[in-house]
């Protein structure tokens, strides 16, 4: 079996894991109504998930460093099944929070391990595309998983979504068991040694880019379903179609980001994608009340937002190629902490300002990431140097 096919199989399982993470945003209003909590409170399920994912993943990855990567993915999927079945069987907001923590921890271990395996399976010159293919699995969760989950929740009950993911988890378990080869574990890396990477200012700055980029994205994305229903005025059916359109564009954006990284380099691809991300969020805020304009704008937003995922991960790997697993683990933690921060800030904005403000606040977060990227790659310094050169030239003319 070719390495390409194996990576696509990993991407297929990533689709399921991605659906389990993103689905709450797609059914937020359903969960809110059924459990008798506010939309902002229901949004904190994303915060809890992300915090557990972000803080728990590095610890679990360090503890399980010596475990064969294939076995580790199988263990993670087993726990993933338990967490989703618990969400299906038990009632109450508290029980749902506990199940989300279980799913978050298992998802974190699987995601980091799968990226490590993909990087080892692919040739060096194809690592950008391999990472993009795995990211495509998460994008596909937005294309199929979230809209389908929304449809199931509308037709039956939102709990059926989690029961279905538990069953699909069993199929994913079999797929990994038969399709993915054994991959040796690594030497255990204590958390204190992992954190030593944070002494490198370039790495800290790069992780800051991830935080503001994902945080800005999360502020808007967490509340996208209520936004489309209450602000744009879409019907239940149109919201599902809009989420489908969003997901299709996410898939294309992810592949475009991988292609751009391999073809033009990660620097221009990352900065351009983030600047477009900011632009489309601002435009969405102006077109918020037009359902027909919202369809193409959602796709443009998703296209630009997801193009940065494989590119940013490639950039981080390039900063510490000797510690790929640790870098991916740290980045995954920052991603989840950013999702938590975005959901939390979005909840405050929704309760304290208005639902319409989430696009503006989200755009501001991504704008910070774009500026940080430009600074990290020397684009801003080049501009400053050019201005300094012009001043020196003018001074020379005056003196002459």
mmCIF file of C-alpha atoms in Angstrom:
data_model
loop_
_atom_site.group_PDB
_atom_site.id
_atom_site.type_symbol
_atom_site.label_atom_id
_atom_site.label_comp_id
_atom_site.label_asym_id
_atom_site.label_seq_id
_atom_site.Cartn_x
_atom_site.Cartn_y
_atom_site.Cartn_z
ATOM 1 C CA UNK A 1 0.000 0.000 0.000
ATOM 2 C CA UNK A 2 1.439 3.401 -0.993
ATOM 3 C CA UNK A 3 2.223 6.042 1.631
ATOM 4 C CA UNK A 4 -0.321 8.289 -0.110
ATOM 5 C CA UNK A 5 -3.172 5.870 0.491
ATOM 6 C CA UNK A 6 -2.169 5.427 4.139
ATOM 7 C CA UNK A 7 -2.196 9.162 4.675
ATOM 8 C CA UNK A 8 -5.638 9.424 3.085
ATOM 9 C CA UNK A 9 -6.857 6.728 5.468
ATOM 10 C CA UNK A 10 -5.508 8.757 8.381
ATOM 11 C CA UNK A 11 -7.346 11.733 6.942
ATOM 12 C CA UNK A 12 -10.569 9.708 6.889
ATOM 13 C CA UNK A 13 -10.294 9.040 10.609
ATOM 14 C CA UNK A 14 -9.321 12.677 11.142
ATOM 15 C CA UNK A 15 -12.673 13.511 9.563
ATOM 16 C CA UNK A 16 -14.461 11.677 12.365
ATOM 17 C CA UNK A 17 -12.309 13.221 15.089
ATOM 18 C CA UNK A 18 -12.776 16.645 13.527
ATOM 19 C CA UNK A 19 -16.534 16.200 13.434
ATOM 20 C CA UNK A 20 -16.564 15.421 17.158
ATOM 21 C CA UNK A 21 -14.774 18.714 17.820
ATOM 22 C CA UNK A 22 -16.609 21.023 15.427
ATOM 23 C CA UNK A 23 -20.116 19.613 15.798
ATOM 24 C CA UNK A 24 -21.005 21.652 18.885
ATOM 25 C CA UNK A 25 -20.769 24.903 16.920
ATOM 26 C CA UNK A 26 -23.163 23.431 14.347
ATOM 27 C CA UNK A 27 -25.815 22.403 16.883
ATOM 28 C CA UNK A 28 -25.210 25.042 19.562
ATOM 29 C CA UNK A 29 -28.764 26.363 19.515
ATOM 30 C CA UNK A 30 -30.183 22.808 19.765
ATOM 31 C CA UNK A 31 -28.071 21.985 22.814
ATOM 32 C CA UNK A 32 -28.939 25.349 24.369
ATOM 33 C CA UNK A 33 -32.691 24.864 23.962
ATOM 34 C CA UNK A 34 -32.730 21.240 25.122
ATOM 35 C CA UNK A 35 -30.559 21.734 28.208
ATOM 36 C CA UNK A 36 -32.140 25.034 29.181
ATOM 37 C CA UNK A 37 -28.960 27.114 29.105
ATOM 38 C CA UNK A 38 -28.108 30.295 27.190
ATOM 39 C CA UNK A 39 -26.347 30.180 23.837
ATOM 40 C CA UNK A 40 -23.299 31.813 25.439
ATOM 41 C CA UNK A 41 -23.249 29.144 28.189
ATOM 42 C CA UNK A 42 -23.589 26.345 25.629
ATOM 43 C CA UNK A 43 -20.690 27.916 23.744
ATOM 44 C CA UNK A 44 -18.494 27.258 26.756
ATOM 45 C CA UNK A 45 -18.688 23.544 25.921
ATOM 46 C CA UNK A 46 -16.173 24.479 23.243
ATOM 47 C CA UNK A 47 -14.072 26.255 25.859
ATOM 48 C CA UNK A 48 -14.060 23.197 28.128
ATOM 49 C CA UNK A 49 -13.210 20.883 25.235
ATOM 50 C CA UNK A 50 -10.363 23.096 24.102
ATOM 51 C CA UNK A 51 -8.885 23.586 27.567
ATOM 52 C CA UNK A 52 -8.855 19.831 28.207
ATOM 53 C CA UNK A 53 -7.374 19.245 24.766
ATOM 54 C CA UNK A 54 -4.776 21.995 25.121
ATOM 55 C CA UNK A 55 -3.511 21.233 28.624
ATOM 56 C CA UNK A 56 -3.965 17.463 28.562
ATOM 57 C CA UNK A 57 -2.448 16.584 25.184
ATOM 58 C CA UNK A 58 1.214 17.518 25.902
ATOM 59 C CA UNK A 59 1.149 15.580 29.179
ATOM 60 C CA UNK A 60 -0.397 12.456 27.629
ATOM 61 C CA UNK A 61 1.922 12.581 24.605
ATOM 62 C CA UNK A 62 4.940 12.817 26.936
ATOM 63 C CA UNK A 63 3.742 9.906 29.095
ATOM 64 C CA UNK A 64 3.028 7.732 26.033
ATOM 65 C CA UNK A 65 6.182 8.697 24.111
ATOM 66 C CA UNK A 66 7.590 5.139 24.005
ATOM 67 C CA UNK A 67 4.325 3.543 22.928
ATOM 68 C CA UNK A 68 4.133 2.336 19.327
ATOM 69 C CA UNK A 69 2.348 5.083 17.374
ATOM 70 C CA UNK A 70 -0.190 2.690 15.915
ATOM 71 C CA UNK A 71 -1.126 1.323 19.341
ATOM 72 C CA UNK A 72 -1.382 4.851 20.684
ATOM 73 C CA UNK A 73 -3.869 5.794 17.965
ATOM 74 C CA UNK A 74 -5.910 2.670 18.736
ATOM 75 C CA UNK A 75 -5.950 3.465 22.467
ATOM 76 C CA UNK A 76 -6.993 7.034 21.733
ATOM 77 C CA UNK A 77 -9.858 5.909 19.484
ATOM 78 C CA UNK A 78 -11.096 3.498 22.154
ATOM 79 C CA UNK A 79 -11.391 6.340 24.669
ATOM 80 C CA UNK A 80 -12.943 8.504 21.950
ATOM 81 C CA UNK A 81 -15.726 5.918 21.535
ATOM 82 C CA UNK A 82 -16.391 5.861 25.298
ATOM 83 C CA UNK A 83 -16.676 9.656 25.456
ATOM 84 C CA UNK A 84 -19.171 9.895 22.593
ATOM 85 C CA UNK A 85 -21.310 7.025 23.875
ATOM 86 C CA UNK A 86 -21.414 8.762 27.276
ATOM 87 C CA UNK A 87 -22.772 11.934 25.625
ATOM 88 C CA UNK A 88 -25.483 9.805 23.998
ATOM 89 C CA UNK A 89 -26.492 7.865 27.129
ATOM 90 C CA UNK A 90 -26.336 10.420 29.939
ATOM 91 C CA UNK A 91 -28.420 13.557 30.474
ATOM 92 C CA UNK A 92 -27.641 17.006 31.793
ATOM 93 C CA UNK A 93 -25.189 19.806 31.102
ATOM 94 C CA UNK A 94 -22.667 18.438 33.632
ATOM 95 C CA UNK A 95 -22.600 14.996 32.000
ATOM 96 C CA UNK A 96 -22.085 16.594 28.595
ATOM 97 C CA UNK A 97 -19.144 18.593 29.936
ATOM 98 C CA UNK A 98 -17.509 15.411 31.279
ATOM 99 C CA UNK A 99 -18.011 13.603 27.966
ATOM 100 C CA UNK A 100 -16.498 16.537 26.094
ATOM 101 C CA UNK A 101 -13.407 16.373 28.309
ATOM 102 C CA UNK A 102 -13.010 12.641 27.577
ATOM 103 C CA UNK A 103 -13.403 13.163 23.828
ATOM 104 C CA UNK A 104 -11.016 16.126 23.916
ATOM 105 C CA UNK A 105 -8.196 14.205 25.576
ATOM 106 C CA UNK A 106 -8.517 11.234 23.216
ATOM 107 C CA UNK A 107 -8.804 13.505 20.168
ATOM 108 C CA UNK A 108 -5.672 15.409 21.139
ATOM 109 C CA UNK A 109 -3.593 12.263 21.413
ATOM 110 C CA UNK A 110 -4.894 10.923 18.103
ATOM 111 C CA UNK A 111 -4.359 14.170 16.195
ATOM 112 C CA UNK A 112 -0.781 14.769 17.346
ATOM 113 C CA UNK A 113 0.125 11.122 16.758
ATOM 114 C CA UNK A 114 -1.430 11.052 13.292
ATOM 115 C CA UNK A 115 0.494 14.156 12.208
ATOM 116 C CA UNK A 116 3.713 12.571 13.455
ATOM 117 C CA UNK A 117 2.975 9.332 11.578
ATOM 118 C CA UNK A 118 2.090 11.221 8.382
ATOM 119 C CA UNK A 119 5.343 13.169 8.559
ATOM 120 C CA UNK A 120 7.285 9.895 8.857
ATOM 121 C CA UNK A 121 5.391 8.165 6.054
ATOM 122 C CA UNK A 122 5.829 10.980 3.508
ATOM 123 C CA UNK A 123 9.058 11.871 1.673
ATOM 124 C CA UNK A 124 10.709 15.071 2.926
ATOM 125 C CA UNK A 125 9.663 17.103 -0.112
ATOM 126 C CA UNK A 126 6.023 16.039 0.318
ATOM 127 C CA UNK A 127 5.572 16.747 4.020
ATOM 128 C CA UNK A 128 3.640 19.952 3.352
ATOM 129 C CA UNK A 129 1.137 18.085 1.190
ATOM 130 C CA UNK A 130 0.909 15.205 3.684
ATOM 131 C CA UNK A 131 0.066 17.587 6.507
ATOM 132 C CA UNK A 132 -2.440 19.331 4.228
ATOM 133 C CA UNK A 133 -4.104 15.982 3.474
ATOM 134 C CA UNK A 134 -4.611 15.301 7.173
ATOM 135 C CA UNK A 135 -5.899 18.819 7.643
ATOM 136 C CA UNK A 136 -8.257 18.014 4.774
ATOM 137 C CA UNK A 137 -9.835 15.398 7.033
ATOM 138 C CA UNK A 138 -10.762 18.103 9.508
ATOM 139 C CA UNK A 139 -11.982 20.334 6.689
ATOM 140 C CA UNK A 140 -14.158 17.480 5.456
ATOM 141 C CA UNK A 141 -15.698 17.358 8.919
ATOM 142 C CA UNK A 142 -16.968 20.847 8.192
ATOM 143 C CA UNK A 143 -18.143 19.812 4.719
ATOM 144 C CA UNK A 144 -20.011 16.648 5.632
ATOM 145 C CA UNK A 145 -19.861 16.072 9.374
ATOM 146 C CA UNK A 146 -21.164 19.373 10.715
ATOM 147 C CA UNK A 147 -23.988 19.886 8.161
ATOM 148 C CA UNK A 148 -24.994 16.231 8.483
ATOM 149 C CA UNK A 149 -24.907 16.524 12.266
ATOM 150 C CA UNK A 150 -27.074 19.621 12.014
ATOM 151 C CA UNK A 151 -29.546 17.729 9.811
ATOM 152 C CA UNK A 152 -29.664 14.735 12.180
ATOM 153 C CA UNK A 153 -30.128 17.015 15.189
ATOM 154 C CA UNK A 154 -32.995 18.807 13.431
ATOM 155 C CA UNK A 155 -34.687 15.591 12.307
ATOM 156 C CA UNK A 156 -34.176 13.421 15.383
ATOM 157 C CA UNK A 157 -32.241 14.634 18.396
ATOM 158 C CA UNK A 158 -28.797 16.151 18.922
ATOM 159 C CA UNK A 159 -27.778 13.192 21.099
ATOM 160 C CA UNK A 160 -28.126 10.847 18.123
ATOM 161 C CA UNK A 161 -25.145 12.660 16.588
ATOM 162 C CA UNK A 162 -22.856 11.496 19.401
ATOM 163 C CA UNK A 163 -24.227 7.972 19.353
ATOM 164 C CA UNK A 164 -23.452 7.794 15.638
ATOM 165 C CA UNK A 165 -19.913 9.014 16.188
ATOM 166 C CA UNK A 166 -19.415 6.305 18.783
ATOM 167 C CA UNK A 167 -20.392 3.657 16.224
ATOM 168 C CA UNK A 168 -18.229 5.191 13.513
ATOM 169 C CA UNK A 169 -15.378 5.199 16.021
ATOM 170 C CA UNK A 170 -15.482 1.400 15.956
ATOM 171 C CA UNK A 171 -15.041 1.419 12.177
ATOM 172 C CA UNK A 172 -12.163 3.887 12.503
ATOM 173 C CA UNK A 173 -10.539 1.559 15.013
ATOM 174 C CA UNK A 174 -10.595 -1.283 12.473
ATOM 175 C CA UNK A 175 -9.281 0.966 9.698
ATOM 176 C CA UNK A 176 -6.239 2.003 11.730
ATOM 177 C CA UNK A 177 -5.648 -1.576 12.892
ATOM 178 C CA UNK A 178 -5.460 -2.969 9.359
ATOM 179 C CA UNK A 179 -4.175 -0.062 7.241
ATOM 180 C CA UNK A 180 -1.516 1.740 9.269
ATOM 181 C CA UNK A 181 1.889 0.087 9.871
ATOM 182 C CA UNK A 182 3.623 0.010 13.213
ATOM 183 C CA UNK A 183 5.683 3.099 13.847
ATOM 184 C CA UNK A 184 8.229 3.191 16.642
ATOM 185 C CA UNK A 185 7.641 5.454 19.568
ATOM 186 C CA UNK A 186 10.105 8.092 20.632
ATOM 187 C CA UNK A 187 12.213 8.670 23.706
ATOM 188 C CA UNK A 188 10.075 10.105 26.498
ATOM 189 C CA UNK A 189 10.338 13.874 26.620
ATOM 190 C CA UNK A 190 9.420 15.305 30.043
ATOM 191 C CA UNK A 191 7.166 18.347 30.022
ATOM 192 C CA UNK A 192 9.983 20.506 31.365
ATOM 193 C CA UNK A 193 12.069 19.516 28.342
ATOM 194 C CA UNK A 194 9.168 20.222 26.008
ATOM 195 C CA UNK A 195 8.830 23.668 27.519
ATOM 196 C CA UNK A 196 12.524 24.328 26.870
ATOM 197 C CA UNK A 197 11.557 24.952 23.263
ATOM 198 C CA UNK A 198 9.678 27.980 24.555
ATOM 199 C CA UNK A 199 13.007 29.586 25.421
ATOM 200 C CA UNK A 200 13.438 30.119 21.689
ATOM 201 C CA UNK A 201 11.850 33.540 20.934
ATOM 202 C CA UNK A 202 11.125 32.551 17.328
ATOM 203 C CA UNK A 203 9.100 29.537 18.453
ATOM 204 C CA UNK A 204 7.181 31.548 21.066
ATOM 205 C CA UNK A 205 6.411 34.204 18.460
ATOM 206 C CA UNK A 206 5.289 31.558 15.946
ATOM 207 C CA UNK A 207 2.976 29.972 18.517
ATOM 208 C CA UNK A 208 1.611 33.456 19.196
ATOM 209 C CA UNK A 209 0.672 33.661 15.521
ATOM 210 C CA UNK A 210 -1.285 30.417 15.914
ATOM 211 C CA UNK A 211 -3.047 31.751 19.023
ATOM 212 C CA UNK A 212 -4.308 35.004 17.487
ATOM 213 C CA UNK A 213 -5.178 33.395 14.143
ATOM 214 C CA UNK A 214 -7.246 30.570 15.666
ATOM 215 C CA UNK A 215 -8.614 32.782 18.445
ATOM 216 C CA UNK A 216 -9.977 35.261 15.925
ATOM 217 C CA UNK A 217 -11.425 32.441 13.827
ATOM 218 C CA UNK A 218 -13.044 30.824 16.872
ATOM 219 C CA UNK A 219 -14.748 34.024 18.061
ATOM 220 C CA UNK A 220 -16.856 34.031 14.907
ATOM 221 C CA UNK A 221 -17.059 30.318 14.124
ATOM 222 C CA UNK A 222 -18.328 29.284 17.587
ATOM 223 C CA UNK A 223 -21.494 31.324 17.134
ATOM 224 C CA UNK A 224 -21.927 30.930 13.390
ATOM 225 C CA UNK A 225 -25.194 28.956 13.591
ATOM 226 C CA UNK A 226 -26.990 31.481 15.858
ATOM 227 C CA UNK A 227 -25.503 34.258 13.685
ATOM 228 C CA UNK A 228 -26.956 32.793 10.492
ATOM 229 C CA UNK A 229 -30.321 32.065 12.108
ATOM 230 C CA UNK A 230 -30.856 35.285 14.041
ATOM 231 C CA UNK A 231 -28.830 37.938 12.225
ATOM 232 C CA UNK A 232 -28.806 36.775 8.607
ATOM 233 C CA UNK A 233 -32.315 35.365 8.906
ATOM 234 C CA UNK A 234 -31.633 32.022 7.291
ATOM 235 C CA UNK A 235 -34.051 29.140 7.684
ATOM 236 C CA UNK A 236 -33.049 25.881 9.344
ATOM 237 C CA UNK A 237 -32.581 24.273 5.920
ATOM 238 C CA UNK A 238 -30.458 27.144 4.621
ATOM 239 C CA UNK A 239 -28.187 27.034 7.673
ATOM 240 C CA UNK A 240 -27.358 23.394 6.895
ATOM 241 C CA UNK A 241 -26.646 24.303 3.258
ATOM 242 C CA UNK A 242 -24.523 27.265 4.346
ATOM 243 C CA UNK A 243 -22.468 25.050 6.641
ATOM 244 C CA UNK A 244 -22.011 22.642 3.733
ATOM 245 C CA UNK A 245 -20.754 25.476 1.531
ATOM 246 C CA UNK A 246 -18.431 26.589 4.321
ATOM 247 C CA UNK A 247 -17.025 23.094 4.632
ATOM 248 C CA UNK A 248 -16.416 22.658 0.901
ATOM 249 C CA UNK A 249 -14.417 25.872 0.856
ATOM 250 C CA UNK A 250 -12.467 24.741 3.931
ATOM 251 C CA UNK A 251 -11.391 21.602 2.100
ATOM 252 C CA UNK A 252 -10.259 23.593 -0.928
ATOM 253 C CA UNK A 253 -8.480 26.108 1.292
ATOM 254 C CA UNK A 254 -6.576 23.403 3.138
ATOM 255 C CA UNK A 255 -5.323 21.832 -0.083
ATOM 256 C CA UNK A 256 -4.502 25.259 -1.506
ATOM 257 C CA UNK A 257 -2.437 26.027 1.596
ATOM 258 C CA UNK A 258 -0.452 22.809 1.177
ATOM 259 C CA UNK A 259 0.021 23.453 -2.532
ATOM 260 C CA UNK A 260 1.121 27.029 -1.889
ATOM 261 C CA UNK A 261 3.587 25.893 0.761
ATOM 262 C CA UNK A 262 5.220 23.404 -1.611
ATOM 263 C CA UNK A 263 5.078 25.709 -4.665
ATOM 264 C CA UNK A 264 5.674 29.270 -3.411
ATOM 265 C CA UNK A 265 6.884 28.786 0.151
ATOM 266 C CA UNK A 266 5.122 29.121 3.474
ATOM 267 C CA UNK A 267 5.887 32.827 4.045
ATOM 268 C CA UNK A 268 3.847 34.484 1.263
ATOM 269 C CA UNK A 269 1.188 31.772 1.482
ATOM 270 C CA UNK A 270 0.646 32.291 5.220
ATOM 271 C CA UNK A 271 0.612 36.102 5.198
ATOM 272 C CA UNK A 272 -1.645 36.328 2.148
ATOM 273 C CA UNK A 273 -4.105 33.810 3.574
ATOM 274 C CA UNK A 274 -4.385 35.671 6.879
ATOM 275 C CA UNK A 275 -4.859 39.066 5.252
ATOM 276 C CA UNK A 276 -7.686 37.644 3.137
ATOM 277 C CA UNK A 277 -9.113 36.027 6.288
ATOM 278 C CA UNK A 278 -9.364 39.469 7.907
ATOM 279 C CA UNK A 279 -10.860 41.047 4.799
ATOM 280 C CA UNK A 280 -13.668 38.514 4.403
ATOM 281 C CA UNK A 281 -14.685 38.693 8.073
ATOM 282 C CA UNK A 282 -15.040 42.460 7.733
ATOM 283 C CA UNK A 283 -17.084 42.095 4.541
ATOM 284 C CA UNK A 284 -19.314 39.490 6.239
ATOM 285 C CA UNK A 285 -20.150 41.995 8.960
ATOM 286 C CA UNK A 286 -21.453 44.441 6.331
ATOM 287 C CA UNK A 287 -23.442 41.743 4.495
ATOM 288 C CA UNK A 288 -24.768 40.096 7.652
ATOM 289 C CA UNK A 289 -28.440 40.615 6.742
ATOM 290 C CA UNK A 290 -28.232 39.212 3.209
ATOM 291 C CA UNK A 291 -28.672 35.403 3.064
ATOM 292 C CA UNK A 292 -27.675 35.220 -0.606
ATOM 293 C CA UNK A 293 -24.504 37.252 -0.186
ATOM 294 C CA UNK A 294 -23.619 35.243 2.897
ATOM 295 C CA UNK A 295 -23.210 31.996 0.935
ATOM 296 C CA UNK A 296 -20.234 33.074 -1.219
ATOM 297 C CA UNK A 297 -18.777 35.146 1.644
ATOM 298 C CA UNK A 298 -18.772 32.157 3.988
ATOM 299 C CA UNK A 299 -16.924 30.151 1.348
ATOM 300 C CA UNK A 300 -14.334 32.896 0.818
ATOM 301 C CA UNK A 301 -13.851 33.183 4.573
ATOM 302 C CA UNK A 302 -13.359 29.420 4.943
ATOM 303 C CA UNK A 303 -11.041 29.275 1.921
ATOM 304 C CA UNK A 304 -8.681 31.862 3.371
ATOM 305 C CA UNK A 305 -8.938 30.707 6.983
ATOM 306 C CA UNK A 306 -8.109 27.062 6.332
ATOM 307 C CA UNK A 307 -5.314 27.793 3.867
ATOM 308 C CA UNK A 308 -3.224 28.827 6.884
ATOM 309 C CA UNK A 309 -3.458 25.514 8.721
ATOM 310 C CA UNK A 310 -0.936 23.340 6.803
ATOM 311 C CA UNK A 311 1.219 26.393 6.150
ATOM 312 C CA UNK A 312 1.522 27.367 9.808
ATOM 313 C CA UNK A 313 2.258 23.790 10.856
ATOM 314 C CA UNK A 314 4.975 23.538 8.216
ATOM 315 C CA UNK A 315 6.473 26.799 9.468
ATOM 316 C CA UNK A 316 6.600 25.489 13.036
ATOM 317 C CA UNK A 317 8.236 22.223 11.958
ATOM 318 C CA UNK A 318 10.876 24.226 10.084
ATOM 319 C CA UNK A 319 11.793 26.028 13.308
ATOM 320 C CA UNK A 320 12.595 22.766 15.128
ATOM 321 C CA UNK A 321 12.942 19.898 12.609
ATOM 322 C CA UNK A 322 14.678 17.757 15.234
ATOM 323 C CA UNK A 323 11.620 17.950 17.517
ATOM 324 C CA UNK A 324 8.693 17.580 15.122
ATOM 325 C CA UNK A 325 6.478 15.683 17.570
ATOM 326 C CA UNK A 326 6.973 18.216 20.358
ATOM 327 C CA UNK A 327 6.371 21.165 18.050
ATOM 328 C CA UNK A 328 3.152 19.661 16.712
ATOM 329 C CA UNK A 329 2.058 18.895 20.263
ATOM 330 C CA UNK A 330 2.758 22.443 21.427
ATOM 331 C CA UNK A 331 0.998 23.890 18.389
ATOM 332 C CA UNK A 332 -2.008 21.639 18.916
ATOM 333 C CA UNK A 333 -2.211 22.815 22.526
ATOM 334 C CA UNK A 334 -2.037 26.455 21.470
ATOM 335 C CA UNK A 335 -4.719 25.841 18.833
ATOM 336 C CA UNK A 336 -7.053 24.443 21.451
ATOM 337 C CA UNK A 337 -6.289 27.178 23.982
ATOM 338 C CA UNK A 338 -7.053 29.671 21.218
ATOM 339 C CA UNK A 339 -10.352 27.922 20.501
ATOM 340 C CA UNK A 340 -11.129 28.130 24.224
ATOM 341 C CA UNK A 341 -10.214 31.812 24.371
ATOM 342 C CA UNK A 342 -12.184 32.545 21.207
ATOM 343 C CA UNK A 343 -15.308 30.768 22.476
ATOM 344 C CA UNK A 344 -14.984 32.521 25.837
ATOM 345 C CA UNK A 345 -14.456 35.977 24.329
ATOM 346 C CA UNK A 346 -17.237 35.320 21.839
ATOM 347 C CA UNK A 347 -19.580 34.448 24.706
ATOM 348 C CA UNK A 348 -18.750 37.714 26.461
ATOM 349 C CA UNK A 349 -19.289 39.634 23.216
ATOM 350 C CA UNK A 350 -22.640 37.944 22.557
ATOM 351 C CA UNK A 351 -23.894 38.594 26.102
ATOM 352 C CA UNK A 352 -22.377 42.051 26.600
ATOM 353 C CA UNK A 353 -22.413 43.620 23.132
ATOM 354 C CA UNK A 354 -24.283 41.776 20.374
ATOM 355 C CA UNK A 355 -24.133 38.708 18.190
ATOM 356 C CA UNK A 356 -23.214 40.863 15.189
ATOM 357 C CA UNK A 357 -19.983 42.028 16.860
ATOM 358 C CA UNK A 358 -18.312 38.603 16.718
ATOM 359 C CA UNK A 359 -17.155 39.159 13.126
ATOM 360 C CA UNK A 360 -15.400 42.445 13.960
ATOM 361 C CA UNK A 361 -13.700 41.088 17.070
ATOM 362 C CA UNK A 362 -12.687 37.939 15.173
ATOM 363 C CA UNK A 363 -11.197 40.008 12.348
ATOM 364 C CA UNK A 364 -9.165 42.009 14.881
ATOM 365 C CA UNK A 365 -7.642 38.805 16.296
ATOM 366 C CA UNK A 366 -6.640 37.491 12.877
ATOM 367 C CA UNK A 367 -5.224 40.916 11.948
ATOM 368 C CA UNK A 368 -2.828 40.656 14.886
ATOM 369 C CA UNK A 369 -1.711 37.221 13.615
ATOM 370 C CA UNK A 370 -1.180 38.614 10.100
ATOM 371 C CA UNK A 371 0.994 41.449 11.420
ATOM 372 C CA UNK A 372 2.986 39.040 13.564
ATOM 373 C CA UNK A 373 3.562 36.789 10.531
ATOM 374 C CA UNK A 374 4.730 39.706 8.420
ATOM 375 C CA UNK A 375 7.099 40.770 11.195
ATOM 376 C CA UNK A 376 8.442 37.234 11.714
ATOM 377 C CA UNK A 377 9.211 36.850 7.992
ATOM 378 C CA UNK A 378 10.923 40.214 7.738
ATOM 379 C CA UNK A 379 8.316 41.877 5.519
ATOM 380 C CA UNK A 380 7.822 44.770 7.935
ATOM 381 C CA UNK A 381 11.559 45.165 8.437
ATOM 382 C CA UNK A 382 12.004 45.337 4.681
ATOM 383 C CA UNK A 383 9.469 48.150 4.567
ATOM 384 C CA UNK A 384 11.206 49.958 7.407
ATOM 385 C CA UNK A 385 14.583 49.492 5.731
ATOM 386 C CA UNK A 386 13.202 50.923 2.481
ATOM 387 C CA UNK A 387 11.877 53.971 4.289
ATOM 388 C CA UNK A 388 15.230 54.427 6.031
ATOM 389 C CA UNK A 389 17.028 54.146 2.677
ATOM 390 C CA UNK A 390 14.751 56.790 1.153
ATOM 391 C CA UNK A 391 15.400 59.116 4.072
ATOM 392 C CA UNK A 392 19.160 58.633 3.697
ATOM 393 C CA UNK A 393 18.893 59.311 -0.018
ATOM 394 C CA UNK A 394 16.944 62.530 0.596
ATOM 395 C CA UNK A 395 19.449 63.577 3.272
ATOM 396 C CA UNK A 396 22.275 62.942 0.822
ATOM 397 C CA UNK A 397 20.644 65.163 -1.792
ATOM 398 C CA UNK A 398 20.155 67.954 0.736
ATOM 399 C CA UNK A 399 23.767 67.740 1.880
ATOM 400 C CA UNK A 400 24.920 67.746 -1.727
#
